[in-house]
mmCIF file of C-alpha atoms and ligand atoms in Angstrom:
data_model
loop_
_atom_site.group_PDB
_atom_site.id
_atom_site.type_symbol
_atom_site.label_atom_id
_atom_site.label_comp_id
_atom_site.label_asym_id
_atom_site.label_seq_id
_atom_site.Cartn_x
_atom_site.Cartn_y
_atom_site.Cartn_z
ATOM 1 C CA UNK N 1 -14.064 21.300 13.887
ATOM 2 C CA UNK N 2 -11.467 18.257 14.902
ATOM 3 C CA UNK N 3 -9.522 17.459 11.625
ATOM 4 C CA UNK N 4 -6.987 14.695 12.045
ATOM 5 C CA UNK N 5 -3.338 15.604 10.529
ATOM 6 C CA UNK N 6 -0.407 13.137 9.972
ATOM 7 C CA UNK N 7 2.086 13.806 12.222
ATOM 8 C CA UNK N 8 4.998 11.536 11.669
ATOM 9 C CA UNK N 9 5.841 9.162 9.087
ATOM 10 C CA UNK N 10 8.056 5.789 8.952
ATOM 11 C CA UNK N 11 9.424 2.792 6.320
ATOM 12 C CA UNK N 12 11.192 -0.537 6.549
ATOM 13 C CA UNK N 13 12.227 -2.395 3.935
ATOM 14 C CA UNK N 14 13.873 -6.170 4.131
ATOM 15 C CA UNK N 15 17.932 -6.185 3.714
ATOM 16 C CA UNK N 16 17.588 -8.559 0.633
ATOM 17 C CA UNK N 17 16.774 -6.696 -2.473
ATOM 18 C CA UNK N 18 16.170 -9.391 -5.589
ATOM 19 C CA UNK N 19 16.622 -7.288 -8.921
ATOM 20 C CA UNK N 20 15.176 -8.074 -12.536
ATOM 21 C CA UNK N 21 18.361 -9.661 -13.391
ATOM 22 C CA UNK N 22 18.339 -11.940 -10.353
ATOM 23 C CA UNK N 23 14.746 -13.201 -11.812
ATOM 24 C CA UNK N 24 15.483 -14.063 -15.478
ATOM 25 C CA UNK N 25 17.933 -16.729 -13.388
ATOM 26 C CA UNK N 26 14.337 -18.212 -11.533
ATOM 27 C CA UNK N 27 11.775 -17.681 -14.074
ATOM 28 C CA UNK N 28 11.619 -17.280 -18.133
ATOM 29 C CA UNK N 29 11.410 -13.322 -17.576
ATOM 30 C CA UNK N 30 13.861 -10.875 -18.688
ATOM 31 C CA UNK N 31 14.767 -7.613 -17.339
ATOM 32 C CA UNK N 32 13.487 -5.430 -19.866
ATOM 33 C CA UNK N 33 9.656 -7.164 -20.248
ATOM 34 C CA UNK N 34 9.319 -6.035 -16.265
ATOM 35 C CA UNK N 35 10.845 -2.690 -16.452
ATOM 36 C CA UNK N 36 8.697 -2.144 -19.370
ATOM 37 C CA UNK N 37 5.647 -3.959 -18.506
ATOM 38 C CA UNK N 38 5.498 -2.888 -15.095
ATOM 39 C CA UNK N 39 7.893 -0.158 -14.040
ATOM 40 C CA UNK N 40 9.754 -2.568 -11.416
ATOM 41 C CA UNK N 41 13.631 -2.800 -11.521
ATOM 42 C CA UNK N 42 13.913 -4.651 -7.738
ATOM 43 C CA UNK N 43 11.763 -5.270 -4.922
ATOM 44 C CA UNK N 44 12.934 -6.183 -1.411
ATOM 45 C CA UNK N 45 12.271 -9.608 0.369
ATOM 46 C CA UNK N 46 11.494 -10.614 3.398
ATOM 47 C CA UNK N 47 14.014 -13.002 4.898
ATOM 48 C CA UNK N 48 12.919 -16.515 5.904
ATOM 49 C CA UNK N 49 11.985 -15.176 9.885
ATOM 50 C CA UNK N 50 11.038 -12.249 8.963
ATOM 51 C CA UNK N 51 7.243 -11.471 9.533
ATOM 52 C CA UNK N 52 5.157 -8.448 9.206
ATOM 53 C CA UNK N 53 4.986 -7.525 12.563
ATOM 54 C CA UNK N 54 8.724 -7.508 12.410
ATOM 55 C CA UNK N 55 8.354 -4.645 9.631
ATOM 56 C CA UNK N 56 5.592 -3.130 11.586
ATOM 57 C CA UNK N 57 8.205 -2.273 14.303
ATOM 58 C CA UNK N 58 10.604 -0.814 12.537
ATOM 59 C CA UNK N 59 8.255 0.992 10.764
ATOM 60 C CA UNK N 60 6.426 2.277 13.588
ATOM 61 C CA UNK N 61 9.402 3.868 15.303
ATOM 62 C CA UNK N 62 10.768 5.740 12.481
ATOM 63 C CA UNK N 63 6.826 7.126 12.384
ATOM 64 C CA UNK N 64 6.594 7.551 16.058
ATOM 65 C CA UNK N 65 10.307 9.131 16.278
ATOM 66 C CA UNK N 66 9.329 12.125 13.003
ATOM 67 C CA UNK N 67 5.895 12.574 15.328
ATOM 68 C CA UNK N 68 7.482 12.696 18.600
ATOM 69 C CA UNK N 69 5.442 10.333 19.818
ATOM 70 C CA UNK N 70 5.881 7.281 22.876
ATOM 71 C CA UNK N 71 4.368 4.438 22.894
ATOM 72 C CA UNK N 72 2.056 5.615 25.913
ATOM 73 C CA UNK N 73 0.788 8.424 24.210
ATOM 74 C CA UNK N 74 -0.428 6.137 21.565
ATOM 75 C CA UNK N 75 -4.156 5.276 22.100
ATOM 76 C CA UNK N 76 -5.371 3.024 19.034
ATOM 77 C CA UNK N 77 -3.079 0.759 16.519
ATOM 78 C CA UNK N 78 -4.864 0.387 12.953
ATOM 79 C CA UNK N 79 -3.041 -1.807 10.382
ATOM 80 C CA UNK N 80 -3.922 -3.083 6.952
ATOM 81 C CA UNK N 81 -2.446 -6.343 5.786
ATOM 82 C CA UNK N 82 -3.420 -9.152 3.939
ATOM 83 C CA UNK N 83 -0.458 -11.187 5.157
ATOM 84 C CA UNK N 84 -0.475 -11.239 8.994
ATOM 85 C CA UNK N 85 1.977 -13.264 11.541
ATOM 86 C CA UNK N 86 -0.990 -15.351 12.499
ATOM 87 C CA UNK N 87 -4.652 -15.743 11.959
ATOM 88 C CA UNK N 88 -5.364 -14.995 15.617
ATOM 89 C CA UNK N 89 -4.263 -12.494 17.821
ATOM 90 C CA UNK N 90 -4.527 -9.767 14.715
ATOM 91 C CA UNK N 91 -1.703 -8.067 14.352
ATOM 92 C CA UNK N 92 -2.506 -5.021 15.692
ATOM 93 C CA UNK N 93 -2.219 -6.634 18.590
ATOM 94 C CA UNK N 94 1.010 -8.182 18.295
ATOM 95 C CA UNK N 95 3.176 -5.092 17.664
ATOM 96 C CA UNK N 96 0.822 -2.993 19.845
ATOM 97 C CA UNK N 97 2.835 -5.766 22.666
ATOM 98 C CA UNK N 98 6.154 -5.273 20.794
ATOM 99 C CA UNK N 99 6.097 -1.446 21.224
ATOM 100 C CA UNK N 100 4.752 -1.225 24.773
ATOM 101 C CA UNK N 101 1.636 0.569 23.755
ATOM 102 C CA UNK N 102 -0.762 0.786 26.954
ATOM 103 C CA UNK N 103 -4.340 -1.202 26.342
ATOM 104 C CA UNK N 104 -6.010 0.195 23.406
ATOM 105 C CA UNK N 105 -8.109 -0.874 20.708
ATOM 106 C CA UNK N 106 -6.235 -2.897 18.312
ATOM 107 C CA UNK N 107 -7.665 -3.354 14.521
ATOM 108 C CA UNK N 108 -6.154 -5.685 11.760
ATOM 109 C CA UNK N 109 -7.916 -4.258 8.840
ATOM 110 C CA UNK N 110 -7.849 -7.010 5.342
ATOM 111 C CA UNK N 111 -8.257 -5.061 2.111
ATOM 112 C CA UNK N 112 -5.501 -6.712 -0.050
ATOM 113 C CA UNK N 113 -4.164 -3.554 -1.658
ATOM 114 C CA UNK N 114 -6.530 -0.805 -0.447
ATOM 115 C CA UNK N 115 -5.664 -1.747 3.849
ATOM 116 C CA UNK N 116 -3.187 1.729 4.437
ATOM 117 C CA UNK N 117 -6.063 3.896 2.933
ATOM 118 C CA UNK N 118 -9.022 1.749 5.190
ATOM 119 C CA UNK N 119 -7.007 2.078 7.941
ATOM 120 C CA UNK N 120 -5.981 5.530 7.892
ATOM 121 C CA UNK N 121 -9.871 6.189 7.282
ATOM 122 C CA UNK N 122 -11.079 4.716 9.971
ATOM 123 C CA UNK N 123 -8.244 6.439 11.822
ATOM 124 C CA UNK N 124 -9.573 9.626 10.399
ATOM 125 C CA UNK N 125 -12.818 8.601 11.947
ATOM 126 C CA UNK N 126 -11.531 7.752 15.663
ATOM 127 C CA UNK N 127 -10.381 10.719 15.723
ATOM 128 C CA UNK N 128 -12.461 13.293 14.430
ATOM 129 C CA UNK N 129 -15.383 11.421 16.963
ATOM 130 C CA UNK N 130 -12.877 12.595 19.715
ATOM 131 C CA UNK N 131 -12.575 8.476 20.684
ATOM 132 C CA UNK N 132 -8.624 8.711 20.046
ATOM 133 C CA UNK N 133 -6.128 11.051 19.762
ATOM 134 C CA UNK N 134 -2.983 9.331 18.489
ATOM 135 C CA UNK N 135 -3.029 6.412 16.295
ATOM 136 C CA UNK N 136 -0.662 4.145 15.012
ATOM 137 C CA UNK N 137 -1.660 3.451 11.383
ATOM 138 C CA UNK N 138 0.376 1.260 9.315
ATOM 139 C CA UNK N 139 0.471 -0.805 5.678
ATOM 140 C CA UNK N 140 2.336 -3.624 5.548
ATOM 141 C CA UNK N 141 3.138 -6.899 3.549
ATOM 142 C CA UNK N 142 5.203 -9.641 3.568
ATOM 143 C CA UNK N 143 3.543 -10.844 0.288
ATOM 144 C CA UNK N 144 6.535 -12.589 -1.347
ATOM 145 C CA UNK N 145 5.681 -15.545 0.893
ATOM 146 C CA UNK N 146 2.165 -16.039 -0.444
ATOM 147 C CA UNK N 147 3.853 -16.115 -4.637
ATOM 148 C CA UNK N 148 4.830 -18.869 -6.453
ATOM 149 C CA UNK N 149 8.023 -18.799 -7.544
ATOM 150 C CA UNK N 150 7.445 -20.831 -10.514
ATOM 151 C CA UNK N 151 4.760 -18.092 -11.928
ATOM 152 C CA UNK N 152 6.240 -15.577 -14.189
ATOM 153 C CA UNK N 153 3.011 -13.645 -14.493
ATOM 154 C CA UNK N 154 3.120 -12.922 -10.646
ATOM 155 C CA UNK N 155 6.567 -13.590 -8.935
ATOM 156 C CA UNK N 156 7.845 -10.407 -10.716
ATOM 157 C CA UNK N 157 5.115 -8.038 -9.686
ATOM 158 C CA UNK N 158 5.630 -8.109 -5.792
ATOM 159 C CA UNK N 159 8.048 -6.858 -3.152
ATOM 160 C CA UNK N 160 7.631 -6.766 0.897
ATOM 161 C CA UNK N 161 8.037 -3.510 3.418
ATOM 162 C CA UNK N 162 6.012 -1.699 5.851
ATOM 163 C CA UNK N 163 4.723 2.402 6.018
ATOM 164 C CA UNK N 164 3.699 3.772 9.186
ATOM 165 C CA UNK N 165 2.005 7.281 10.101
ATOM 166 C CA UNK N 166 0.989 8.468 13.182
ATOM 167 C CA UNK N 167 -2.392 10.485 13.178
ATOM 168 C CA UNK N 168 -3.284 13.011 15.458
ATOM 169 C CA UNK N 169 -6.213 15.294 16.182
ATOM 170 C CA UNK N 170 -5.638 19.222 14.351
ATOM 171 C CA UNK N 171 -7.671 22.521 14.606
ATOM 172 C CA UNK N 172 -6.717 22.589 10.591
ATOM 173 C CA UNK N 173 -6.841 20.116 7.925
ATOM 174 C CA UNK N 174 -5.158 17.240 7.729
ATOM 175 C CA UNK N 175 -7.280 14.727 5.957
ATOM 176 C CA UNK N 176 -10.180 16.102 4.341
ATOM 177 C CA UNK N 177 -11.968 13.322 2.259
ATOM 178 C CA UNK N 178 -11.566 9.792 2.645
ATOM 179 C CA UNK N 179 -13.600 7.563 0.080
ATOM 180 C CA UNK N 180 -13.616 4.560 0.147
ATOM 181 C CA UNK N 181 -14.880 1.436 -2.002
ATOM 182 C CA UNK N 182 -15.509 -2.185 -3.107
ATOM 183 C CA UNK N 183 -17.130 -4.774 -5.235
ATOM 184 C CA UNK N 184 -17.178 -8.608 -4.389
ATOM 185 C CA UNK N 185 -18.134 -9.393 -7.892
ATOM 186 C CA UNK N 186 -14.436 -8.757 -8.976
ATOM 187 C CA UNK N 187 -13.029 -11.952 -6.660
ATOM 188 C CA UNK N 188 -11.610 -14.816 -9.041
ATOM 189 C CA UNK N 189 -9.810 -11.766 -10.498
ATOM 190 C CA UNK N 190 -7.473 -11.424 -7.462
ATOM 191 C CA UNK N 191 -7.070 -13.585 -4.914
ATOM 192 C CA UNK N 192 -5.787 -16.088 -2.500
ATOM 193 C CA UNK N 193 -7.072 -19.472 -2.431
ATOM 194 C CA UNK N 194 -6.686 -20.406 1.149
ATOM 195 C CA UNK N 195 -8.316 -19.615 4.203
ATOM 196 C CA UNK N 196 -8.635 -20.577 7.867
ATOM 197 C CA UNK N 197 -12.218 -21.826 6.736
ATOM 198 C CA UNK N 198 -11.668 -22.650 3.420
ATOM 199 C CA UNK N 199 -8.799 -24.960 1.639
ATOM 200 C CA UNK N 200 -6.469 -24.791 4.921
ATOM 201 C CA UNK N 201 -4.995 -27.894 4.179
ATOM 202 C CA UNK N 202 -3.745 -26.530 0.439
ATOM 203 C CA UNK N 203 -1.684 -23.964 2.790
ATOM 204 C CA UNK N 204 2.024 -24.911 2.261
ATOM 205 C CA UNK N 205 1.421 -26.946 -1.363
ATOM 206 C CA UNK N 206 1.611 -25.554 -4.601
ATOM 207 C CA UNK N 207 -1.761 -24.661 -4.643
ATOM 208 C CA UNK N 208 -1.341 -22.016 -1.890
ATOM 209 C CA UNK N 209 -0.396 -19.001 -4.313
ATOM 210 C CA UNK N 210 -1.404 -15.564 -5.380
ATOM 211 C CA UNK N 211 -3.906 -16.076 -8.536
ATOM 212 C CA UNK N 212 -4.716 -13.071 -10.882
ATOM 213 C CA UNK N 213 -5.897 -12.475 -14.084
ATOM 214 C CA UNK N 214 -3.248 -9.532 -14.568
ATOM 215 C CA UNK N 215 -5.451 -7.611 -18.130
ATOM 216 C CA UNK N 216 -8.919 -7.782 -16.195
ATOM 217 C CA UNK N 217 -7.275 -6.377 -12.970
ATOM 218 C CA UNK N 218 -5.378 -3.222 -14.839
ATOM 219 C CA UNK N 219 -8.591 -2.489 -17.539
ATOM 220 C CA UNK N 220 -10.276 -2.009 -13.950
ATOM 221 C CA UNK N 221 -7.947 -0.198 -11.721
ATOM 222 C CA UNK N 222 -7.375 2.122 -14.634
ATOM 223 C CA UNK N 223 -10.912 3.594 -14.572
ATOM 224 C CA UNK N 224 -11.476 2.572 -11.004
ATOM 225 C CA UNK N 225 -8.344 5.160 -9.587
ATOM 226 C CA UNK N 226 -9.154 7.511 -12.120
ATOM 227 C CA UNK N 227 -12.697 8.028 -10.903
ATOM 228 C CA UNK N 228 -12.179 7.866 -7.260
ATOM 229 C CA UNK N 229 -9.783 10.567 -7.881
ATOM 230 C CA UNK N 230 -12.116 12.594 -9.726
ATOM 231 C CA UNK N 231 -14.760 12.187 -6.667
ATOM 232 C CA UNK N 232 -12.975 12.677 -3.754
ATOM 233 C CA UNK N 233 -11.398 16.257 -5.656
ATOM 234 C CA UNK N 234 -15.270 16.917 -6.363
ATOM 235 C CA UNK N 235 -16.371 15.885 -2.791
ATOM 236 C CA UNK N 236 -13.868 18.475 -1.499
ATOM 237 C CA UNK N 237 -14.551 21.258 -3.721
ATOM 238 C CA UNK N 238 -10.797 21.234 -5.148
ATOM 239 C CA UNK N 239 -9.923 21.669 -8.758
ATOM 240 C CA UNK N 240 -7.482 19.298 -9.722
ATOM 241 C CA UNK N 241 -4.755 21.873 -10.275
ATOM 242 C CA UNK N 242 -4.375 22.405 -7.137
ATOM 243 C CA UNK N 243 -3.051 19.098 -5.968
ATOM 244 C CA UNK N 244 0.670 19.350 -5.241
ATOM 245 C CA UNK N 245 1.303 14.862 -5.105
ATOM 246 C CA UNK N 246 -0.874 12.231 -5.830
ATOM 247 C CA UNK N 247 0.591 8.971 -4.502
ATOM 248 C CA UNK N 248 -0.758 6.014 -6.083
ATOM 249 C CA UNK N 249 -0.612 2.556 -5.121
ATOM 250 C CA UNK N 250 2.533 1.300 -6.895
ATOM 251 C CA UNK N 251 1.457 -1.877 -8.818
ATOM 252 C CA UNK N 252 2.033 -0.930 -12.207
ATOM 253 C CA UNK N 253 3.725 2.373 -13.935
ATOM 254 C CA UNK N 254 1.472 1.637 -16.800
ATOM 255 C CA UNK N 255 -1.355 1.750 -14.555
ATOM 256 C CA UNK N 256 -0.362 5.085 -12.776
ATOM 257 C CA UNK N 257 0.305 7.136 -16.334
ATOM 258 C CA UNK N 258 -3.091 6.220 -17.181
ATOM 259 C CA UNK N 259 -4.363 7.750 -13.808
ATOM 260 C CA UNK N 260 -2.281 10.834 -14.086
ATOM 261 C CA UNK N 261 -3.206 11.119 -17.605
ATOM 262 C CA UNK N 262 -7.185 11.003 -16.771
ATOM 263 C CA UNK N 263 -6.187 13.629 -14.452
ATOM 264 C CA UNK N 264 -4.352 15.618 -16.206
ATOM 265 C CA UNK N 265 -1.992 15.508 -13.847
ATOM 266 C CA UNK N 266 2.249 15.773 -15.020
ATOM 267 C CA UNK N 267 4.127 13.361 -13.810
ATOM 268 C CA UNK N 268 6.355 15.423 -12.234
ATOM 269 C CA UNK N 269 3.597 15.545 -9.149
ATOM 270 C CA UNK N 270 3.466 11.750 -9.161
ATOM 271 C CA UNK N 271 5.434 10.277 -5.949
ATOM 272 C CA UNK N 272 7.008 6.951 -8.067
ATOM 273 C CA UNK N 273 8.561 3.912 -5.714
ATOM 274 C CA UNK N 274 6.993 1.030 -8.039
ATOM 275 C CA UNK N 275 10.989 0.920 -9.485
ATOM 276 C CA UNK N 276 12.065 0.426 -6.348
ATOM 277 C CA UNK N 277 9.550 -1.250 -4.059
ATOM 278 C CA UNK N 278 7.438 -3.714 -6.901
ATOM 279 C CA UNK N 279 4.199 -3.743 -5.872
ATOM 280 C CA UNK N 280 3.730 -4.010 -1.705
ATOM 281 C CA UNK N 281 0.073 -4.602 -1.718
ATOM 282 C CA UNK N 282 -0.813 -2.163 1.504
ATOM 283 C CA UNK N 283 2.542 -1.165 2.227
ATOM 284 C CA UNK N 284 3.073 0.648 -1.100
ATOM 285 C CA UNK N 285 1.354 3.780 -0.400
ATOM 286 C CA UNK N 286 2.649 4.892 3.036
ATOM 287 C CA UNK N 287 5.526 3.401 1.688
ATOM 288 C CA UNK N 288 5.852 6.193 -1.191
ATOM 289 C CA UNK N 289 4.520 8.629 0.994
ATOM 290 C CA UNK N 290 7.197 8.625 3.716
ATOM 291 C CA UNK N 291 9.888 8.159 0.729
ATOM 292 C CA UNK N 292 8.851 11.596 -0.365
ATOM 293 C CA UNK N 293 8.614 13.390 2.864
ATOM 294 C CA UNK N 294 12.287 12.115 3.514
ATOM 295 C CA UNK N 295 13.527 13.181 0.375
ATOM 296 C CA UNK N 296 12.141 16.638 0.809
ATOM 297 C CA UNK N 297 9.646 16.199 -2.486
ATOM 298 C CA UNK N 298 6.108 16.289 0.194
ATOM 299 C CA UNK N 299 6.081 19.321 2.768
ATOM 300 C CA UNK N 300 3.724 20.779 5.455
ATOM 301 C CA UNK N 301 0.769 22.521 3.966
ATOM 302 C CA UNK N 302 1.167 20.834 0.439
ATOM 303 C CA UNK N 303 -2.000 19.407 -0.709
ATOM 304 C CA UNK N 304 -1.419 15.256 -1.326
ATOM 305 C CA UNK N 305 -3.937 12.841 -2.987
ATOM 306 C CA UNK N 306 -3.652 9.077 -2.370
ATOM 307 C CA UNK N 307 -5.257 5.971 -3.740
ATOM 308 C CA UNK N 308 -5.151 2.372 -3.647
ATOM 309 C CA UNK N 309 -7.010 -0.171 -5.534
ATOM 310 C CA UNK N 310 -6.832 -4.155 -4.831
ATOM 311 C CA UNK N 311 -8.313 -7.380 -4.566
ATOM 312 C CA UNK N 312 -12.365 -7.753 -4.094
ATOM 313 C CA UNK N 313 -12.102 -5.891 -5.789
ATOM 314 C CA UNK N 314 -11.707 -3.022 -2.895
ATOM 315 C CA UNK N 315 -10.583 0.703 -3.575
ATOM 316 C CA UNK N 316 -10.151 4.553 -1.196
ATOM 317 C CA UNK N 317 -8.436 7.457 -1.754
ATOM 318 C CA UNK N 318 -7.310 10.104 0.748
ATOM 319 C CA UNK N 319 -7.037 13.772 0.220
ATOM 320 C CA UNK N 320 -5.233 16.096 3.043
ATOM 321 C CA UNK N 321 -3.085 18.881 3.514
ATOM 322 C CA UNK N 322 0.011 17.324 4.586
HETATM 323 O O1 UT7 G 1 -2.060 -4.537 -6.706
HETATM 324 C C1 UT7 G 1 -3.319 -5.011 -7.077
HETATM 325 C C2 UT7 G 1 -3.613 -4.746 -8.428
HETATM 326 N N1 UT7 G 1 -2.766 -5.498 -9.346
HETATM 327 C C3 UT7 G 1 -2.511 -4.914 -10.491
HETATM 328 O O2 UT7 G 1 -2.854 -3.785 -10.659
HETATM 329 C C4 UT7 G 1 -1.853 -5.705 -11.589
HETATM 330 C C5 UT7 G 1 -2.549 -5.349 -12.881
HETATM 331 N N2 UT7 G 1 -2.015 -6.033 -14.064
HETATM 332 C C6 UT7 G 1 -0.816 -5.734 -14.557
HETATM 333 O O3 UT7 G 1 -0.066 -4.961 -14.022
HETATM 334 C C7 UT7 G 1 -0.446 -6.365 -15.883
HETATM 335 O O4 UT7 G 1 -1.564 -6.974 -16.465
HETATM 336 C C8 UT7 G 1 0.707 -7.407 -15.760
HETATM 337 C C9 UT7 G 1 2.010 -6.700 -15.464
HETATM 338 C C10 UT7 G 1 0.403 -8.409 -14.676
HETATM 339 C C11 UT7 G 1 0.877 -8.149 -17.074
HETATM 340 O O5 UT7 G 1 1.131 -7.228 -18.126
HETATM 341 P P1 UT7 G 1 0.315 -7.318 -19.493
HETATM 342 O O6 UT7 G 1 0.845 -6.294 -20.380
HETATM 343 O O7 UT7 G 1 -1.154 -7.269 -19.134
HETATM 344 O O8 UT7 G 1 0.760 -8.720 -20.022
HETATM 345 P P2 UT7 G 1 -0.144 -9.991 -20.347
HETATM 346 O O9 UT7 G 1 -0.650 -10.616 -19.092
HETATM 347 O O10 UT7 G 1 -1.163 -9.588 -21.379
HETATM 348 O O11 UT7 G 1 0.917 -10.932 -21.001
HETATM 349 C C12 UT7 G 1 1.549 -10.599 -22.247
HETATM 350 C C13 UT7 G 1 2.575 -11.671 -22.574
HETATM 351 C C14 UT7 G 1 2.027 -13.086 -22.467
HETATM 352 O O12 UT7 G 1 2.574 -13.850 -23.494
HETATM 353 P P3 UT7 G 1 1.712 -14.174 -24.815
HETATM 354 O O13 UT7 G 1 0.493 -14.901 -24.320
HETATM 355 O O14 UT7 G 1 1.375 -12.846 -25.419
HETATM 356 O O15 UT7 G 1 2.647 -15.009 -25.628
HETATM 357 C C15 UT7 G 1 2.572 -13.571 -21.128
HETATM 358 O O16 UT7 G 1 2.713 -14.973 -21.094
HETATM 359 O O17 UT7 G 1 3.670 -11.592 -21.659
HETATM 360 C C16 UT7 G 1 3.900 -12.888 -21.093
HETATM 361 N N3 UT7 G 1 4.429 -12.711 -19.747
HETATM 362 C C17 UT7 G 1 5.745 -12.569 -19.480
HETATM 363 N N4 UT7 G 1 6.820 -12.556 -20.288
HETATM 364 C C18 UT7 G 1 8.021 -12.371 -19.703
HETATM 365 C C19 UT7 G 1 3.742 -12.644 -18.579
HETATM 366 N N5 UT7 G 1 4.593 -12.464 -17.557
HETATM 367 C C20 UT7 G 1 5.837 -12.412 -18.087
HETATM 368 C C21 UT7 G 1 7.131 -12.237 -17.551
HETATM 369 N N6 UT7 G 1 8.193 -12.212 -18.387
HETATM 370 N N7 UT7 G 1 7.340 -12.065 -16.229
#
């Protein structure tokens, strides 16, 4: 059997950092309600010409250099974003262009929070069908630019950056269960009220802002990441003891106790960026996964949950042997 196996991982993060402190100055916030509320002490920002496919690049060489990967061996470019240069070519495209990768299919993947673990399943899927054999897969989000400033209940939460992996095919695992999820009926909980269909003229106004109802959104990734958990370790046959990491999406610290906790899982195995990072929607988790293989935390063999959970709402979870 073809597993497919991570080969090489990669991060950017924007130059300009914004801490806590420099928010109480924008918005009536103070340093200790976020750190305790949410975990986050700073997030970094995208500058004003910086785009996502800018991140996507840097991201993608740092993967492609740990693989040892060129661009022409690269045969398929999957990213998840929900914040995308433009609303046509995808991205995929773009930095497919921008890294010299020969003609390939090319997927922009949109599932707000969740788009690192769709992508990286579908990935999974390419490959173990034997119709690729190295793919780009990257999160990323420039999300500060779709916040209102003004909005203390969301301007604090988010920070921009980029994760990339490259996937290639293995004789051993690699992934072994992807599952993923999603419910429409969760959509005024989460969401962004302008389209290229729908409200395009609001785009640029006040109006044009991340909207969330921040309780209903935690009660439900709480038991949503907890059970996904639980079912993809069931799906695979592995008792939960024998997970070295789990790497969460990094929205809310609160939120990832409670997940650990319904695993009972320490949180010494819990990769952490949220402090760091804030919460960057698709970038977060390959994001805090390449954090921890750099810092010598995840190594080859260890066994690695991750999980996402955003607007839709939509939710996956990867297991593998790193
Ligand atoms: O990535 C996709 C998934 N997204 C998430 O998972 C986010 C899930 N939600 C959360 O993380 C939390 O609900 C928040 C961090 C957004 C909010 O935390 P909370 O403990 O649920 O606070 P709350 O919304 O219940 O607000 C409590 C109080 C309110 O004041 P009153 O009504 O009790 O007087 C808010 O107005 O805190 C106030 N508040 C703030 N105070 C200082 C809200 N934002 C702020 C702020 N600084 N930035």
């Amino acid at each position: 059997m073809t597993y497919s196996k991570i080969a090489g991982t990669g991060r950017y993060l924007p130059e300009k950092i914004l801490t806590n402190f420099d928010l109480e100055k924008i918005v009536d916030t103070t340093d200790e309600w976020i750190r305790t509320r949410t975990g986050v002490e700073r997030r970094h920002v995208c500058a004003d010409d910086e785009t996502t496919s800018d991140m996507c690049v840097a991201a993608a060489k740092e993967a492609m250099e740990s693989a040892g990967v060129t661009a022409d061996e690269i045969d398929m470019v999957v990213i998840g974003t929900t914040s995308p240069d433009l609303i046509f070519p995808n991205i995929a495209t773009l930095v497919q262009h921008r890294l010299g990768i020969p003609a390939c299919p090319c997927i922009g993947m949109e599932a707000a929070c969740t788009g690192f673990i769709y992508a990286l399943s579908t990935a999974d899927k390419y490959i173990k069908a034997s119709e690729a054999s190295c793919v780009l897969v990257i999160g990323a989000e420039c999300i500060t630019k779709l916040v209102d400033w003004s909005d203390r209940n969301t301007c604090v939460l988010f920070g921009d950056g980029a994760g990339a992996v490259i996937v290639k095919p293995s004789d051993e695992p690699g992934i072994m269960s992807c599952h993923l999820g999603a419910d429409g009926q969760y959509k005024d909980l989460l969401y962004y009220p302008v389209g290229a269909s729908n409200k395009l003229e609001k785009a640029g106004t006040d109006e044009a802002a991340i909207m969330m109802s921040g309780r209903d959104v935690f009660k439900v990734a709480v038991s949503t990441l907890g059970d996904v958990a639980s079912d993809t370790l069931n799906a695979a046959g592995i008792d939960k003891e024998e997970l070295d990491w789990l790497i969460p999406h990094q929205a809310n610290i609160r939120i990832i106790q409670a997940t650990a906790k319904r695993l009972d899982l320490p949180m010494e195995k819990v990769i952490l960026t949220v402090q760091d990072h804030g919460n960057t929607s698709a970038a977060s988790v390959p994001l805090a996964l390449d954090t921890a293989v750099r810092d010598g935390r995840v190594k080859r063999g260890q066994l690695v949950l991750m999980e996402a959970f955003g607007g839709g709402f939509t939710w996956g979870s990867v297991l593998m042997r790193f």
